[in-house]
Coordinates of C-alpha atoms and ligand atoms in Angstrom, one line a residue:
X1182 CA 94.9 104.2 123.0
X1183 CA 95.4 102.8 119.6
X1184 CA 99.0 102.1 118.0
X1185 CA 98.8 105.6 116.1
X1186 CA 97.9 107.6 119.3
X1187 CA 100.4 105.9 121.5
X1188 CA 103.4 106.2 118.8
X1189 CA 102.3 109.9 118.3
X1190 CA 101.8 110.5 122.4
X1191 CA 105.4 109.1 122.5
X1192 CA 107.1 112.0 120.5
X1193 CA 105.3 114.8 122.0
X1194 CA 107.3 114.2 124.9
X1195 CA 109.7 116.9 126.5
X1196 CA 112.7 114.4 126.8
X1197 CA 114.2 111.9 124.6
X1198 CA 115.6 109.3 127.1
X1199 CA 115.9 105.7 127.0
X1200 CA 113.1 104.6 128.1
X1201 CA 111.8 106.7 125.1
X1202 CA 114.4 103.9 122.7
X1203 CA 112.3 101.2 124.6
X1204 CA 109.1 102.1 124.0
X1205 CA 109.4 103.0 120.7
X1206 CA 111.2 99.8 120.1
X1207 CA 107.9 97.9 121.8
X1208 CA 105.7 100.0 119.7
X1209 CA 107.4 99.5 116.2
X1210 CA 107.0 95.8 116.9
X1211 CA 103.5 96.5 118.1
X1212 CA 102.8 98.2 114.8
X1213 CA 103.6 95.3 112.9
X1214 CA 107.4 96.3 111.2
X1215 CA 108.7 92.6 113.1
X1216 CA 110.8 92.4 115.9
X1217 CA 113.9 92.5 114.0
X1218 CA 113.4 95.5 112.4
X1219 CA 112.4 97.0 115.1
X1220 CA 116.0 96.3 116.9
X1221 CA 117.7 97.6 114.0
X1222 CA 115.6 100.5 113.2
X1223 CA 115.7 102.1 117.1
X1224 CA 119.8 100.8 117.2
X1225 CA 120.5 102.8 114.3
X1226 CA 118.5 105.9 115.7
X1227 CA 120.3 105.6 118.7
X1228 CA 123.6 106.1 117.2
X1229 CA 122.5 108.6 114.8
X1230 CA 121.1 110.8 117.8
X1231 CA 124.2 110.0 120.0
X1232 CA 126.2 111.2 117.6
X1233 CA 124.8 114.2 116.0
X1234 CA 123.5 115.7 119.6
X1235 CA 119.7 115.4 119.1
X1236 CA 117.7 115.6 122.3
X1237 CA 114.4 116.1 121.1
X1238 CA 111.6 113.2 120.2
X1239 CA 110.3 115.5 117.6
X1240 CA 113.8 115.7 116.1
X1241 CA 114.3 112.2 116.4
X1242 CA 111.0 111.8 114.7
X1243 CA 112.5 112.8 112.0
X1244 CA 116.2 110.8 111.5
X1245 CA 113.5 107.7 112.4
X1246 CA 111.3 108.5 109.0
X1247 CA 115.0 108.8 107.6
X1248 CA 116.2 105.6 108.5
X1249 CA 112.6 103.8 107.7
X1250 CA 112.4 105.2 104.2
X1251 CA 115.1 103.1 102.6
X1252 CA 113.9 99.9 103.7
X1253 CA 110.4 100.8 101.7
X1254 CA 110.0 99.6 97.9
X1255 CA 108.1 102.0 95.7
X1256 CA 106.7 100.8 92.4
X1257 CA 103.9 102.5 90.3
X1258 CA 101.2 100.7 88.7
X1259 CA 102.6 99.6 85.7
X1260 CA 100.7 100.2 82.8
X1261 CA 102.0 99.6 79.3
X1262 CA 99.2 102.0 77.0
X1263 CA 100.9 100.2 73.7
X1264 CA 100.2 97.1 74.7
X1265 CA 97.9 94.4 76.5
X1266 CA 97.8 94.6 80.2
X1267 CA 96.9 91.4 82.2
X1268 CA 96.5 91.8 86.1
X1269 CA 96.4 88.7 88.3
X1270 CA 94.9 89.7 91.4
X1271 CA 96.1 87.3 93.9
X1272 CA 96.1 86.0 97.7
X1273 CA 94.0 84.1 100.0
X1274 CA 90.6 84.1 101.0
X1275 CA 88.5 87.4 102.4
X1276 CA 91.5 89.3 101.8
X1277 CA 89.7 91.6 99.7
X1278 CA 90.7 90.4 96.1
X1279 CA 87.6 90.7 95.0
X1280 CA 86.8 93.8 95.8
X1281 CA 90.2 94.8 94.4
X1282 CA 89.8 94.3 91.2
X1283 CA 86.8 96.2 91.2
X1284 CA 88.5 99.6 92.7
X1285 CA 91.3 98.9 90.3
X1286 CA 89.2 98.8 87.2
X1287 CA 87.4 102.1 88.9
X1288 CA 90.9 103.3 89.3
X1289 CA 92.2 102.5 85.5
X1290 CA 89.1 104.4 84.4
X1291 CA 89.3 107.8 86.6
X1292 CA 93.4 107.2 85.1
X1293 CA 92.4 107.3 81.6
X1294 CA 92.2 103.6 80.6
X1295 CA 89.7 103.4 78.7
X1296 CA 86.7 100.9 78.6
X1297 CA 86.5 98.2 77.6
X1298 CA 88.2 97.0 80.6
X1299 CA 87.9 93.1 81.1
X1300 CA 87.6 91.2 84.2
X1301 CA 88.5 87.6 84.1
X1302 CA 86.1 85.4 87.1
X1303 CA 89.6 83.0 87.5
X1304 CA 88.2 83.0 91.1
X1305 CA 85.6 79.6 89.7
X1306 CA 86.1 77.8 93.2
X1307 CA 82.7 79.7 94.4
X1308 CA 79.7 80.5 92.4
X1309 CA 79.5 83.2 94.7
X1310 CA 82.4 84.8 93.4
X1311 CA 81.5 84.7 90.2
X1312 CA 77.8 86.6 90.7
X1313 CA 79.9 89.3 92.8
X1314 CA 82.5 89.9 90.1
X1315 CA 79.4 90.4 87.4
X1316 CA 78.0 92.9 89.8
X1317 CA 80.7 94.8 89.8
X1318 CA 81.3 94.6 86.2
X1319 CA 78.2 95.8 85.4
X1320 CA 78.0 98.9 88.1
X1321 CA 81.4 100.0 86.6
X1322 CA 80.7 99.2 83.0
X1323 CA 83.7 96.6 82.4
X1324 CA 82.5 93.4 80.9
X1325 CA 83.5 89.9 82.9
X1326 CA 84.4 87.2 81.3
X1327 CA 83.5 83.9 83.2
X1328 CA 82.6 80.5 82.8
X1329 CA 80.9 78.2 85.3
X1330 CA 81.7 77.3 88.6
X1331 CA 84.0 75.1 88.7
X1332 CA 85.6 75.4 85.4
X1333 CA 89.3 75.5 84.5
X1334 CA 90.7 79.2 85.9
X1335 CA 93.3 78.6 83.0
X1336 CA 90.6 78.2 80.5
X1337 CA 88.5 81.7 81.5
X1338 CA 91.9 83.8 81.3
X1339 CA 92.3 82.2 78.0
X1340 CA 88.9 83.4 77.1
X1341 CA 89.7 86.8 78.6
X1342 CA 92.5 87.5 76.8
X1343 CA 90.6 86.7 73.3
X1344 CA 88.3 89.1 74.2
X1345 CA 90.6 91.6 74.9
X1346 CA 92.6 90.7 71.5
X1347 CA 89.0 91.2 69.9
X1348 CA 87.4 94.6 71.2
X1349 CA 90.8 96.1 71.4
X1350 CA 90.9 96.4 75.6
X1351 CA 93.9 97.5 77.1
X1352 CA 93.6 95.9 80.7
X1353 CA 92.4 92.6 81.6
X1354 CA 92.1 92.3 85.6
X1355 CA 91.9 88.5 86.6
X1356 CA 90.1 88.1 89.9
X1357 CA 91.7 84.6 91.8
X1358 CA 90.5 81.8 94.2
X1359 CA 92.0 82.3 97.6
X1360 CA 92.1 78.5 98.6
X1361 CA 95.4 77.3 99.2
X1362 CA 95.4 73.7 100.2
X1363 CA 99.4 73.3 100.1
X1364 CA 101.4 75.2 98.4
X1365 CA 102.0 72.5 95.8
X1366 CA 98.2 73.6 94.2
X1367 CA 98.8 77.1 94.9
X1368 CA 101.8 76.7 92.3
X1369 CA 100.6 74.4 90.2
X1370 CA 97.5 76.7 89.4
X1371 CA 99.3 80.3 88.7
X1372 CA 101.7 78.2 87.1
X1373 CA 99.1 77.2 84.5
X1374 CA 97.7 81.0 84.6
X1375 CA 101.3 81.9 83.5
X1376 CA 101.2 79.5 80.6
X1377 CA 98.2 80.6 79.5
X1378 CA 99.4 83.9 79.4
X1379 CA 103.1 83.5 77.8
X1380 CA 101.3 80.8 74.9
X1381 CA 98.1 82.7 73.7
X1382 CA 98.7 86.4 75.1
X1383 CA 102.2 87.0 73.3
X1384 CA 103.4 90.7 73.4
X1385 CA 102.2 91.6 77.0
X1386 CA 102.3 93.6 80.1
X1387 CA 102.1 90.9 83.1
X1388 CA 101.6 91.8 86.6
X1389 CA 100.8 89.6 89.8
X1390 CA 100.0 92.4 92.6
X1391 CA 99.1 90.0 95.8
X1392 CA 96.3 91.6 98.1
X1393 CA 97.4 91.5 102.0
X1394 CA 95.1 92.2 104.7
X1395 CA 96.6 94.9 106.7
X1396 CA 94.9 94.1 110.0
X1397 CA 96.3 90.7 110.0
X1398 CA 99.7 91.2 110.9
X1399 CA 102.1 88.4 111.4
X1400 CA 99.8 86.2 108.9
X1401 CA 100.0 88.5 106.2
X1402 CA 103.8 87.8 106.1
X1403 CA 103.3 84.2 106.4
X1404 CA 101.1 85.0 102.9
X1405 CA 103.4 87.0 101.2
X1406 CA 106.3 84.8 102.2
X1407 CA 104.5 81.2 100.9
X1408 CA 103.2 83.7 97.3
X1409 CA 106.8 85.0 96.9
X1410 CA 108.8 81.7 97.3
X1411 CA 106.0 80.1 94.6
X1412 CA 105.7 82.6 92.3
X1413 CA 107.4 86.1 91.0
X1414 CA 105.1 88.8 92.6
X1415 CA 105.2 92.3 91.6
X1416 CA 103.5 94.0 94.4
X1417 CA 101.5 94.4 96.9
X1418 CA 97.7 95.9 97.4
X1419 CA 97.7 96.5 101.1
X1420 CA 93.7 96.1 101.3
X1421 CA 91.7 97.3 104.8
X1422 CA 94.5 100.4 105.2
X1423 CA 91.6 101.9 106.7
X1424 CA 90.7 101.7 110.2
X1425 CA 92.2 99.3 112.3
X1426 CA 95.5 99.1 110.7
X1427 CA 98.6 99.8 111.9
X1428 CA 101.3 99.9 108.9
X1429 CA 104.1 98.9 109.6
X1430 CA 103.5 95.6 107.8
X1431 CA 104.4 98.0 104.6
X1432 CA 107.9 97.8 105.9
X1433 CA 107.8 94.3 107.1
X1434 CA 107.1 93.3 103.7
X1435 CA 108.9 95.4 102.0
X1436 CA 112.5 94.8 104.1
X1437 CA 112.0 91.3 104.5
X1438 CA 110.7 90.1 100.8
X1439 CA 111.6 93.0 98.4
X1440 CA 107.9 93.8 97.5
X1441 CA 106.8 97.1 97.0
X1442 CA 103.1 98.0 98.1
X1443 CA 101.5 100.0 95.0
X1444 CA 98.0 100.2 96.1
X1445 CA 96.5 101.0 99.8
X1446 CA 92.6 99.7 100.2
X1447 CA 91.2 102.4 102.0
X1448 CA 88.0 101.3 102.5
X1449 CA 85.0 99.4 100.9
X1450 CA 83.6 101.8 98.2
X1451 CA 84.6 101.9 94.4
X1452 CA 86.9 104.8 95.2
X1453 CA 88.8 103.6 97.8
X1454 CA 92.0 102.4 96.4
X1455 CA 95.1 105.0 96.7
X1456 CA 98.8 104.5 94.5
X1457 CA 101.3 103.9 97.5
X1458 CA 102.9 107.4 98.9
X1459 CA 106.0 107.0 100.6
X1460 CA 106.0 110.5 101.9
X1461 CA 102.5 110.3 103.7
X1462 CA 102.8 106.6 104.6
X1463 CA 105.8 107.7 106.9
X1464 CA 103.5 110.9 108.3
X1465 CA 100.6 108.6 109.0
X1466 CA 103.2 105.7 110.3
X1467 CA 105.1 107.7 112.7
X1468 CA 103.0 110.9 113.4
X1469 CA 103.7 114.7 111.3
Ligands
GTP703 N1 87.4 98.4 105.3 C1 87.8 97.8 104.2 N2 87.2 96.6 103.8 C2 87.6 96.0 102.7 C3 88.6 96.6 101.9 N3 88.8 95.7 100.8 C4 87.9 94.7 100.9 N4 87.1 94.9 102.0 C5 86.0 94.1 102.5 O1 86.6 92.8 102.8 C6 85.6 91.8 102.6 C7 86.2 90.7 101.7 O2 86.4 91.3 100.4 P1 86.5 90.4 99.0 O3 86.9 91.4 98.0 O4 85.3 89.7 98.8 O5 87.7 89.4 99.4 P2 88.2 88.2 98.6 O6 89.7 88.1 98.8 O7 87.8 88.4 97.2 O8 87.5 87.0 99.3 P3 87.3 85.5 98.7 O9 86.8 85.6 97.3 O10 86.3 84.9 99.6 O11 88.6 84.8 98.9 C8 84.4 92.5 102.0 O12 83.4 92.7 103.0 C9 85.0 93.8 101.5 O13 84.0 94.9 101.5 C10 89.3 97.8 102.3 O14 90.2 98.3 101.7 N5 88.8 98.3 103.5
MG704 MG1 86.8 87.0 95.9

């Protein structure tokens, strides 16, 4: 059984008991919310169903989306129509940045932010990376700004961002390199991404969303720990939602590092890229 079949298998039992506190306890952890959460989340549901009488698991069900929702940061993609809009798409390799940037400009556009919308190749570690984001930019009609591999990521988001002053764009979406020697580089770089954009870009909307993998568990937190103790981040695309993923990372993050997850990856095509829902996160997380 899968996490979501054995947490849902759990509350359609007759009795709450508890053993039922245990499991559920074995399973949050399981489902990626961290072990200390976990204690405190099925601690506080204890009491609450101590004291107001519930004997139910479905009832319970339900004071445990209660307690879990407070602990989860929303944020809305923030998108300023009256002025520029820069995007640093950020986070380590295979993550799905790439791939990101591309559901977000398809996104932007089905939102109505209009073309042209610019991607920025910042990611100039692989040539690869480069070809890929031209693809995209030409299958969704956004023009890419690159230069070659190997070139200053600085010096293409400079670049960007004068084409974006000149055709009058309202988004620019920077795609990143996911290598991360030590953290010293990591800073150093968006530090000079940063300067780039508070010297040339002036008046601007500026947002770092950091991609997580959400089948990776433990090592996503490790990412978004090392990002969020270099630099500000604003929030989180949970890419690879889909599938094999079991959530409670969301929480994890969100508890532990204050970040707010604003777009799930849902899966590989253009379209799948979802704004965050509390409401059916906690239906999917913990069974409806
Ligand atoms: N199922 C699923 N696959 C995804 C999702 N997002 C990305 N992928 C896949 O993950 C793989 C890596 O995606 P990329 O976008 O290239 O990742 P990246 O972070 O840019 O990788 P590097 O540039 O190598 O650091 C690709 O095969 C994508 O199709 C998602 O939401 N769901
Ligand atoms: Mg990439």
């Amino acid at each position: 059984m899968n996490f979501k079949d054995k947490i849902k298998a759990l509350f359609h039992r007759s009795q709450l008991s508890e053993e039922t506190f245990e499991e559920l306890e074995d399973l949050l952890i399981e489902g990626d919310i961290g072990a200390s959460i976990a204690f405190e989340v099925v601690d506080t549901l204890k009491n609450v169903c101590r004291k107001e009488g519930i004997s139910t698991p479905e009832e319970a069900r339900g004071k445990l989306k209660e307690i879990l929702r407070p602990f989860i940061k929303i944020a809305d993609f923030d998108f300023d129509d009256k002025r520029l809009n820069i995007v640093l798409i950020l986070g380590v390799n295979g993550v799905g940045k790439t791939t990101s940037c591309a559901k977000l400009a398809r996104w932007a556009e089905n939102n109505g932010i209009e073309q042209p919308i610019i991607f920025a190749a910042c990611d100039t570690f692989r040539a690869a990376a480069i070809e890929q984001l031209k693809i995209h930019g030409q299958r969704l009609g956004a023009r890419v700004i690159a230069q070659q591999h190997g070139s200053d990521p600085g010096a293409v988001l400079w670049d960007a961002i004068d084409a974006a002053r000149k055709n009058n764009a309202r988004l620019v979406i920077a795609d990143t390199a996911g290598r991360m020697h030590t953290r010293a580089d990591l800073l150093r770089e968006l530090e000079k991404l940063d300067r780039v954009v508070s010297q040339k870009a002036g008046d601007v909307s500026y947002q770092r969303l950091l991609v997580l993998d959400a089948t990776t568990g433990q090592n996503a937190m490790r990412q978004a720990e090392i990002f969020n103790s270099s630099v500000k981040i604003d929030g989180v695309i949970m890419a690879k939602y889909d599938s094999a993923s079991k959530g409670g990372m969301i929480i994890a993050v969100s508890k532990q590092f204050g970040l707010p997850t604003v777009f799930l990856g849902t899966g590989e095509k253009y379209g799948d890229l979802e704004p965050f829902d509390i409401d059916r996160y906690l239906d999917d997380f913990v069974g409806d």
